[in-house]
mmCIF file with all atom_site columns, C-alpha atoms and ligand atoms in Angstrom:
data_model
loop_
_atom_site.group_PDB
_atom_site.id
_atom_site.type_symbol
_atom_site.label_atom_id
_atom_site.label_alt_id
_atom_site.label_comp_id
_atom_site.label_asym_id
_atom_site.label_entity_id
_atom_site.label_seq_id
_atom_site.pdbx_PDB_ins_code
_atom_site.Cartn_x
_atom_site.Cartn_y
_atom_site.Cartn_z
_atom_site.occupancy
_atom_site.B_iso_or_equiv
_atom_site.pdbx_formal_charge
_atom_site.auth_seq_id
_atom_site.auth_comp_id
_atom_site.auth_asym_id
_atom_site.auth_atom_id
_atom_site.pdbx_PDB_model_num
ATOM   1   C  CA  . MET A 1 1   ? -0.017  0.006   0.004  1.00 59.00 ? 1   MET A CA  1
ATOM   2   C  CA  . LYS A 1 2   ? 1.161   3.523   -0.779 1.00 56.00 ? 2   LYS A CA  1
ATOM   3   C  CA  . LYS A 1 3   ? 1.692   5.849   2.176  1.00 70.00 ? 3   LYS A CA  1
ATOM   4   C  CA  . GLN A 1 4   ? -0.741  8.380   0.731  1.00 73.00 ? 4   GLN A CA  1
ATOM   5   C  CA  . ASP A 1 5   ? -3.510  5.758   0.891  1.00 92.00 ? 5   ASP A CA  1
ATOM   6   C  CA  . CYS A 1 6   ? -2.751  4.773   4.441  1.00 98.00 ? 6   CYS A CA  1
ATOM   7   C  CA  . ILE A 1 7   ? -5.544  5.645   6.866  1.00 98.00 ? 7   ILE A CA  1
ATOM   8   C  CA  . PHE A 1 8   ? -3.264  5.661   9.922  1.00 98.00 ? 8   PHE A CA  1
ATOM   9   C  CA  . CYS A 1 9   ? -0.873  8.047   8.164  1.00 98.00 ? 9   CYS A CA  1
ATOM   10  C  CA  . LYS A 1 10  ? -3.807  10.389  7.626  1.00 98.00 ? 10  LYS A CA  1
ATOM   11  C  CA  . ILE A 1 11  ? -5.035  10.006  11.204 1.00 98.00 ? 11  ILE A CA  1
ATOM   12  C  CA  . ALA A 1 12  ? -1.522  10.476  12.623 1.00 98.00 ? 12  ALA A CA  1
ATOM   13  C  CA  . ALA A 1 13  ? -1.078  13.615  10.527 1.00 97.00 ? 13  ALA A CA  1
ATOM   14  C  CA  . GLY A 1 14  ? -4.410  14.989  11.711 1.00 97.00 ? 14  GLY A CA  1
ATOM   15  C  CA  . GLU A 1 15  ? -5.896  14.911  8.168  1.00 97.00 ? 15  GLU A CA  1
ATOM   16  C  CA  . ILE A 1 16  ? -8.652  12.584  9.420  1.00 96.00 ? 16  ILE A CA  1
ATOM   17  C  CA  . PRO A 1 17  ? -10.188 13.417  12.805 1.00 97.00 ? 17  PRO A CA  1
ATOM   18  C  CA  . SER A 1 18  ? -9.655  10.995  15.644 1.00 98.00 ? 18  SER A CA  1
ATOM   19  C  CA  . LYS A 1 19  ? -10.171 10.830  19.397 1.00 98.00 ? 19  LYS A CA  1
ATOM   20  C  CA  . THR A 1 20  ? -6.663  11.900  20.252 1.00 98.00 ? 20  THR A CA  1
ATOM   21  C  CA  . LEU A 1 21  ? -5.336  11.247  23.752 1.00 98.00 ? 21  LEU A CA  1
ATOM   22  C  CA  . TYR A 1 22  ? -1.782  12.412  23.177 1.00 98.00 ? 22  TYR A CA  1
ATOM   23  C  CA  . GLU A 1 23  ? 0.331   13.891  20.410 1.00 98.00 ? 23  GLU A CA  1
ATOM   24  C  CA  . ASP A 1 24  ? 3.953   14.873  19.953 1.00 98.00 ? 24  ASP A CA  1
ATOM   25  C  CA  . GLU A 1 25  ? 6.329   15.354  17.053 1.00 98.00 ? 25  GLU A CA  1
ATOM   26  C  CA  . LYS A 1 26  ? 6.618   11.630  16.312 1.00 98.00 ? 26  LYS A CA  1
ATOM   27  C  CA  . PHE A 1 27  ? 3.464   9.996   17.619 1.00 98.00 ? 27  PHE A CA  1
ATOM   28  C  CA  . ARG A 1 28  ? -0.271  10.312  17.976 1.00 98.00 ? 28  ARG A CA  1
ATOM   29  C  CA  . VAL A 1 29  ? -2.216  8.174   20.436 1.00 98.00 ? 29  VAL A CA  1
ATOM   30  C  CA  . ILE A 1 30  ? -5.906  7.691   19.618 1.00 98.00 ? 30  ILE A CA  1
ATOM   31  C  CA  . LEU A 1 31  ? -8.884  5.766   20.916 1.00 98.00 ? 31  LEU A CA  1
ATOM   32  C  CA  . ASP A 1 32  ? -9.587  2.623   18.890 1.00 98.00 ? 32  ASP A CA  1
ATOM   33  C  CA  . LEU A 1 33  ? -12.897 2.910   16.997 1.00 98.00 ? 33  LEU A CA  1
ATOM   34  C  CA  . GLY A 1 34  ? -13.819 -0.672  17.895 1.00 98.00 ? 34  GLY A CA  1
ATOM   35  C  CA  . PRO A 1 35  ? -12.478 -0.913  21.404 1.00 98.00 ? 35  PRO A CA  1
ATOM   36  C  CA  . ALA A 1 36  ? -11.939 -4.261  23.132 1.00 98.00 ? 36  ALA A CA  1
ATOM   37  C  CA  . THR A 1 37  ? -12.426 -2.494  26.436 1.00 98.00 ? 37  THR A CA  1
ATOM   38  C  CA  . ARG A 1 38  ? -13.062 1.024   27.748 1.00 98.00 ? 38  ARG A CA  1
ATOM   39  C  CA  . GLY A 1 39  ? -10.038 3.199   26.875 1.00 98.00 ? 39  GLY A CA  1
ATOM   40  C  CA  . HIS A 1 40  ? -8.533  0.882   24.231 1.00 98.00 ? 40  HIS A CA  1
ATOM   41  C  CA  . ALA A 1 41  ? -5.917  3.080   22.619 1.00 98.00 ? 41  ALA A CA  1
ATOM   42  C  CA  . LEU A 1 42  ? -3.530  2.883   19.674 1.00 99.00 ? 42  LEU A CA  1
ATOM   43  C  CA  . ILE A 1 43  ? -0.039  4.367   19.522 1.00 99.00 ? 43  ILE A CA  1
ATOM   44  C  CA  . LEU A 1 44  ? 0.624   5.503   15.944 1.00 98.00 ? 44  LEU A CA  1
ATOM   45  C  CA  . PRO A 1 45  ? 4.038   6.698   14.768 1.00 98.00 ? 45  PRO A CA  1
ATOM   46  C  CA  . LYS A 1 46  ? 3.577   9.597   12.403 1.00 98.00 ? 46  LYS A CA  1
ATOM   47  C  CA  . GLU A 1 47  ? 6.124   8.176   10.010 1.00 98.00 ? 47  GLU A CA  1
ATOM   48  C  CA  . HIS A 1 48  ? 4.773   5.255   7.989  1.00 98.00 ? 48  HIS A CA  1
ATOM   49  C  CA  . SER A 1 49  ? 6.158   1.792   8.653  1.00 98.00 ? 49  SER A CA  1
ATOM   50  C  CA  . ALA A 1 50  ? 4.066   -1.171  7.638  1.00 98.00 ? 50  ALA A CA  1
ATOM   51  C  CA  . ASP A 1 51  ? 4.958   -3.303  10.649 1.00 98.00 ? 51  ASP A CA  1
ATOM   52  C  CA  . LEU A 1 52  ? 7.532   -4.113  13.295 1.00 98.00 ? 52  LEU A CA  1
ATOM   53  C  CA  . TYR A 1 53  ? 9.893   -5.713  10.785 1.00 98.00 ? 53  TYR A CA  1
ATOM   54  C  CA  . VAL A 1 54  ? 10.501  -2.394  9.031  1.00 98.00 ? 54  VAL A CA  1
ATOM   55  C  CA  . LEU A 1 55  ? 9.963   -0.018  11.955 1.00 98.00 ? 55  LEU A CA  1
ATOM   56  C  CA  . PRO A 1 56  ? 13.141  1.978   12.672 1.00 98.00 ? 56  PRO A CA  1
ATOM   57  C  CA  . GLU A 1 57  ? 14.769  0.727   15.854 1.00 98.00 ? 57  GLU A CA  1
ATOM   58  C  CA  . GLU A 1 58  ? 14.735  4.174   17.387 1.00 98.00 ? 58  GLU A CA  1
ATOM   59  C  CA  . THR A 1 59  ? 10.982  4.510   16.830 1.00 98.00 ? 59  THR A CA  1
ATOM   60  C  CA  . ALA A 1 60  ? 10.418  1.055   18.353 1.00 98.00 ? 60  ALA A CA  1
ATOM   61  C  CA  . GLY A 1 61  ? 12.211  2.184   21.520 1.00 98.00 ? 61  GLY A CA  1
ATOM   62  C  CA  . GLU A 1 62  ? 10.307  5.464   21.648 1.00 98.00 ? 62  GLU A CA  1
ATOM   63  C  CA  . ALA A 1 63  ? 6.962   3.657   21.106 1.00 98.00 ? 63  ALA A CA  1
ATOM   64  C  CA  . MET A 1 64  ? 7.646   1.454   24.119 1.00 98.00 ? 64  MET A CA  1
ATOM   65  C  CA  . LYS A 1 65  ? 8.553   4.433   26.267 1.00 98.00 ? 65  LYS A CA  1
ATOM   66  C  CA  . LEU A 1 66  ? 5.332   6.103   25.219 1.00 98.00 ? 66  LEU A CA  1
ATOM   67  C  CA  . ALA A 1 67  ? 3.411   2.881   25.968 1.00 98.00 ? 67  ALA A CA  1
ATOM   68  C  CA  . LYS A 1 68  ? 4.637   3.056   29.566 1.00 98.00 ? 68  LYS A CA  1
ATOM   69  C  CA  . LYS A 1 69  ? 3.635   6.690   29.890 1.00 98.00 ? 69  LYS A CA  1
ATOM   70  C  CA  . MET A 1 70  ? 0.165   5.979   28.445 1.00 98.00 ? 70  MET A CA  1
ATOM   71  C  CA  . ALA A 1 71  ? -0.219  2.857   30.613 1.00 98.00 ? 71  ALA A CA  1
ATOM   72  C  CA  . LEU A 1 72  ? 0.271   5.000   33.732 1.00 98.00 ? 72  LEU A CA  1
ATOM   73  C  CA  . LEU A 1 73  ? -2.130  7.645   32.417 1.00 98.00 ? 73  LEU A CA  1
ATOM   74  C  CA  . LEU A 1 74  ? -4.817  5.031   31.618 1.00 98.00 ? 74  LEU A CA  1
ATOM   75  C  CA  . ARG A 1 75  ? -4.466  3.445   35.052 1.00 98.00 ? 75  ARG A CA  1
ATOM   76  C  CA  . ASP A 1 76  ? -4.570  6.815   36.764 1.00 98.00 ? 76  ASP A CA  1
ATOM   77  C  CA  . LYS A 1 77  ? -7.607  8.101   34.849 1.00 98.00 ? 77  LYS A CA  1
ATOM   78  C  CA  . LEU A 1 78  ? -9.692  5.033   34.140 1.00 98.00 ? 78  LEU A CA  1
ATOM   79  C  CA  . HIS A 1 79  ? -8.701  2.960   37.219 1.00 98.00 ? 79  HIS A CA  1
ATOM   80  C  CA  . CYS A 1 80  ? -8.200  -0.140  35.097 1.00 98.00 ? 80  CYS A CA  1
ATOM   81  C  CA  . GLU A 1 81  ? -6.807  -3.112  36.981 1.00 98.00 ? 81  GLU A CA  1
ATOM   82  C  CA  . GLY A 1 82  ? -4.403  -4.280  34.281 1.00 98.00 ? 82  GLY A CA  1
ATOM   83  C  CA  . LEU A 1 83  ? -3.337  -3.692  30.681 1.00 98.00 ? 83  LEU A CA  1
ATOM   84  C  CA  . ASN A 1 84  ? -2.534  -5.740  27.615 1.00 98.00 ? 84  ASN A CA  1
ATOM   85  C  CA  . LEU A 1 85  ? -0.012  -4.473  25.082 1.00 98.00 ? 85  LEU A CA  1
ATOM   86  C  CA  . VAL A 1 86  ? -0.829  -6.040  21.717 1.00 98.00 ? 86  VAL A CA  1
ATOM   87  C  CA  . GLN A 1 87  ? 0.989   -5.566  18.451 1.00 98.00 ? 87  GLN A CA  1
ATOM   88  C  CA  . ASN A 1 88  ? -0.034  -7.542  15.374 1.00 98.00 ? 88  ASN A CA  1
ATOM   89  C  CA  . ASN A 1 89  ? 2.225   -8.130  12.367 1.00 98.00 ? 89  ASN A CA  1
ATOM   90  C  CA  . GLY A 1 90  ? 0.869   -9.755  9.204  1.00 98.00 ? 90  GLY A CA  1
ATOM   91  C  CA  . GLU A 1 91  ? -2.608  -10.867 8.286  1.00 97.00 ? 91  GLU A CA  1
ATOM   92  C  CA  . VAL A 1 92  ? -2.032  -14.273 9.850  1.00 97.00 ? 92  VAL A CA  1
ATOM   93  C  CA  . ALA A 1 93  ? -1.387  -12.501 13.166 1.00 97.00 ? 93  ALA A CA  1
ATOM   94  C  CA  . GLY A 1 94  ? -4.526  -10.398 12.896 1.00 95.00 ? 94  GLY A CA  1
ATOM   95  C  CA  . GLN A 1 95  ? -3.039  -7.198  11.473 1.00 98.00 ? 95  GLN A CA  1
ATOM   96  C  CA  . THR A 1 96  ? -5.746  -5.368  9.567  1.00 98.00 ? 96  THR A CA  1
ATOM   97  C  CA  . VAL A 1 97  ? -4.096  -1.967  9.108  1.00 98.00 ? 97  VAL A CA  1
ATOM   98  C  CA  . SER A 1 98  ? -0.655  -1.980  7.469  1.00 98.00 ? 98  SER A CA  1
ATOM   99  C  CA  . HIS A 1 99  ? 0.787   0.888   9.499  1.00 98.00 ? 99  HIS A CA  1
ATOM   100 C  CA  . PHE A 1 100 ? 2.633   -0.145  12.662 1.00 98.00 ? 100 PHE A CA  1
ATOM   101 C  CA  . HIS A 1 101 ? 0.526   0.403   15.736 1.00 98.00 ? 101 HIS A CA  1
ATOM   102 C  CA  . LEU A 1 102 ? 0.639   -0.643  19.356 1.00 98.00 ? 102 LEU A CA  1
ATOM   103 C  CA  . HIS A 1 103 ? -2.588  -1.497  21.112 1.00 98.00 ? 103 HIS A CA  1
ATOM   104 C  CA  . LEU A 1 104 ? -3.017  -0.474  24.754 1.00 98.00 ? 104 LEU A CA  1
ATOM   105 C  CA  . ILE A 1 105 ? -5.936  -2.429  26.136 1.00 98.00 ? 105 ILE A CA  1
ATOM   106 C  CA  . PRO A 1 106 ? -6.958  -1.516  29.677 1.00 98.00 ? 106 PRO A CA  1
ATOM   107 C  CA  . ARG A 1 107 ? -8.307  -4.517  31.585 1.00 98.00 ? 107 ARG A CA  1
ATOM   108 C  CA  . TYR A 1 108 ? -11.061 -4.676  34.178 1.00 98.00 ? 108 TYR A CA  1
ATOM   109 C  CA  . SER A 1 109 ? -12.034 -7.711  36.189 1.00 97.00 ? 109 SER A CA  1
ATOM   110 C  CA  . ASP A 1 110 ? -15.547 -7.728  34.622 1.00 96.00 ? 110 ASP A CA  1
ATOM   111 C  CA  . ASP A 1 111 ? -14.588 -6.764  31.026 1.00 97.00 ? 111 ASP A CA  1
ATOM   112 C  CA  . GLY A 1 112 ? -15.434 -10.197 29.599 1.00 96.00 ? 112 GLY A CA  1
ATOM   113 C  CA  . GLN A 1 113 ? -12.548 -10.043 27.130 1.00 96.00 ? 113 GLN A CA  1
ATOM   114 C  CA  . LYS A 1 114 ? -10.168 -12.793 26.128 1.00 91.00 ? 114 LYS A CA  1
ATOM   115 C  CA  . ILE A 1 115 ? -6.823  -11.684 24.745 1.00 90.00 ? 115 ILE A CA  1
ATOM   116 C  CA  . ASN A 1 116 ? -4.952  -14.925 25.316 1.00 82.00 ? 116 ASN A CA  1
ATOM   117 C  CA  . TRP A 1 117 ? -3.792  -17.892 23.321 1.00 92.00 ? 117 TRP A CA  1
ATOM   118 C  CA  . ILE A 1 118 ? -4.360  -21.636 23.604 1.00 95.00 ? 118 ILE A CA  1
ATOM   119 C  CA  . PRO A 1 119 ? -1.210  -23.093 25.190 1.00 96.00 ? 119 PRO A CA  1
ATOM   120 C  CA  . SER A 1 120 ? 0.302   -26.293 23.745 1.00 98.00 ? 120 SER A CA  1
ATOM   121 C  CA  . SER A 1 121 ? 2.480   -28.908 25.490 1.00 98.00 ? 121 SER A CA  1
ATOM   122 C  CA  . PRO A 1 122 ? 5.726   -29.489 23.584 1.00 98.00 ? 122 PRO A CA  1
ATOM   123 C  CA  . THR A 1 123 ? 8.322   -31.960 24.860 1.00 98.00 ? 123 THR A CA  1
ATOM   124 C  CA  . GLN A 1 124 ? 11.733  -30.689 26.079 1.00 98.00 ? 124 GLN A CA  1
ATOM   125 C  CA  . GLU A 1 125 ? 13.170  -32.064 22.823 1.00 98.00 ? 125 GLU A CA  1
ATOM   126 C  CA  . GLU A 1 126 ? 10.698  -30.098 20.706 1.00 98.00 ? 126 GLU A CA  1
ATOM   127 C  CA  . LEU A 1 127 ? 11.470  -26.926 22.669 1.00 98.00 ? 127 LEU A CA  1
ATOM   128 C  CA  . GLU A 1 128 ? 15.191  -27.540 22.234 1.00 98.00 ? 128 GLU A CA  1
ATOM   129 C  CA  . ALA A 1 129 ? 14.780  -28.028 18.464 1.00 98.00 ? 129 ALA A CA  1
ATOM   130 C  CA  . VAL A 1 130 ? 13.033  -24.643 18.232 1.00 98.00 ? 130 VAL A CA  1
ATOM   131 C  CA  . ARG A 1 131 ? 15.636  -22.995 20.418 1.00 98.00 ? 131 ARG A CA  1
ATOM   132 C  CA  . LYS A 1 132 ? 18.401  -24.366 18.161 1.00 98.00 ? 132 LYS A CA  1
ATOM   133 C  CA  . GLU A 1 133 ? 16.636  -23.232 15.030 1.00 98.00 ? 133 GLU A CA  1
ATOM   134 C  CA  . ILE A 1 134 ? 16.338  -19.702 16.335 1.00 98.00 ? 134 ILE A CA  1
ATOM   135 C  CA  . ALA A 1 135 ? 19.465  -19.205 18.371 1.00 98.00 ? 135 ALA A CA  1
ATOM   136 C  CA  . GLU A 1 136 ? 22.204  -21.231 16.642 1.00 96.00 ? 136 GLU A CA  1
HETATM 137 P  P1  . AMP B 2 .   ? -4.929  -4.494  13.922 1.00 55.96 ? 201 AMP B P1  1
HETATM 138 O  O1  . AMP B 2 .   ? -5.942  -5.577  13.809 1.00 55.96 ? 201 AMP B O1  1
HETATM 139 O  O2  . AMP B 2 .   ? -3.838  -4.786  14.966 1.00 55.96 ? 201 AMP B O2  1
HETATM 140 O  O3  . AMP B 2 .   ? -4.359  -4.078  12.580 1.00 55.96 ? 201 AMP B O3  1
HETATM 141 O  O4  . AMP B 2 .   ? -5.680  -3.270  14.556 1.00 55.96 ? 201 AMP B O4  1
HETATM 142 C  C1  . AMP B 2 .   ? -6.345  -2.331  13.838 1.00 55.96 ? 201 AMP B C1  1
HETATM 143 C  C2  . AMP B 2 .   ? -7.220  -1.576  14.819 1.00 55.96 ? 201 AMP B C2  1
HETATM 144 O  O5  . AMP B 2 .   ? -7.506  -0.297  14.307 1.00 55.96 ? 201 AMP B O5  1
HETATM 145 C  C3  . AMP B 2 .   ? -8.554  -2.274  15.136 1.00 55.96 ? 201 AMP B C3  1
HETATM 146 O  O6  . AMP B 2 .   ? -8.644  -2.483  16.549 1.00 55.96 ? 201 AMP B O6  1
HETATM 147 C  C4  . AMP B 2 .   ? -9.590  -1.277  14.634 1.00 55.96 ? 201 AMP B C4  1
HETATM 148 O  O7  . AMP B 2 .   ? -10.720 -1.212  15.486 1.00 55.96 ? 201 AMP B O7  1
HETATM 149 C  C5  . AMP B 2 .   ? -8.833  0.010   14.648 1.00 55.96 ? 201 AMP B C5  1
HETATM 150 N  N1  . AMP B 2 .   ? -9.210  1.017   13.670 1.00 55.96 ? 201 AMP B N1  1
HETATM 151 C  C6  . AMP B 2 .   ? -9.406  0.826   12.316 1.00 55.96 ? 201 AMP B C6  1
HETATM 152 N  N2  . AMP B 2 .   ? -9.704  2.000   11.722 1.00 55.96 ? 201 AMP B N2  1
HETATM 153 C  C7  . AMP B 2 .   ? -9.708  2.933   12.724 1.00 55.96 ? 201 AMP B C7  1
HETATM 154 C  C8  . AMP B 2 .   ? -9.926  4.343   12.735 1.00 55.96 ? 201 AMP B C8  1
HETATM 155 N  N3  . AMP B 2 .   ? -10.262 5.011   11.640 1.00 55.96 ? 201 AMP B N3  1
HETATM 156 N  N4  . AMP B 2 .   ? -9.827  4.969   13.943 1.00 55.96 ? 201 AMP B N4  1
HETATM 157 C  C9  . AMP B 2 .   ? -9.518  4.316   15.059 1.00 55.96 ? 201 AMP B C9  1
HETATM 158 N  N5  . AMP B 2 .   ? -9.268  2.979   15.102 1.00 55.96 ? 201 AMP B N5  1
HETATM 159 C  C10 . AMP B 2 .   ? -9.386  2.300   13.946 1.00 55.96 ? 201 AMP B C10 1
HETATM 160 ZN ZN1 . ZN  B 3 .   ? 0.790   4.777   7.212  1.00 55.96 ? 202 ZN  B ZN1 1
#
């Protein structure tokens, strides 16, 4: 997709209105239009990167710093009891907008959400085979 067709580029630039919680030179933080829970927010870098694979390292670090700041703000203001950070890359992983974004999902004991995976039970040998494949 071309940058000029990217909806999150337009939102981050302020060309399309959004429920903005925070903005600085490099980022805009907005409320998700289809929130998983009350206060579900998205951190959008203003510079287009399709996903984590191509996100500049420096921006990745700054996004995580901002996530911490926003997490504290959400806890302080909304009194959530926990928070999920979610970041999808690729269609198979549930990415629907090809502009890197970090989800901040406040959690409440009665929110009825499930943001978890189904655990499997590999053997020690299977785990070791994966470790080798990745790390050696
Ligand atoms: P992902 O599935 O990780 O790509 O997340 C995309 C998220 O963007 C979804 O949670 C959508 O609800 C949200 N979203 C899509 N379009 C907009 C928009 N125009 N404003 C705010 N959030 C949006
Ligand atoms: Zn974009």
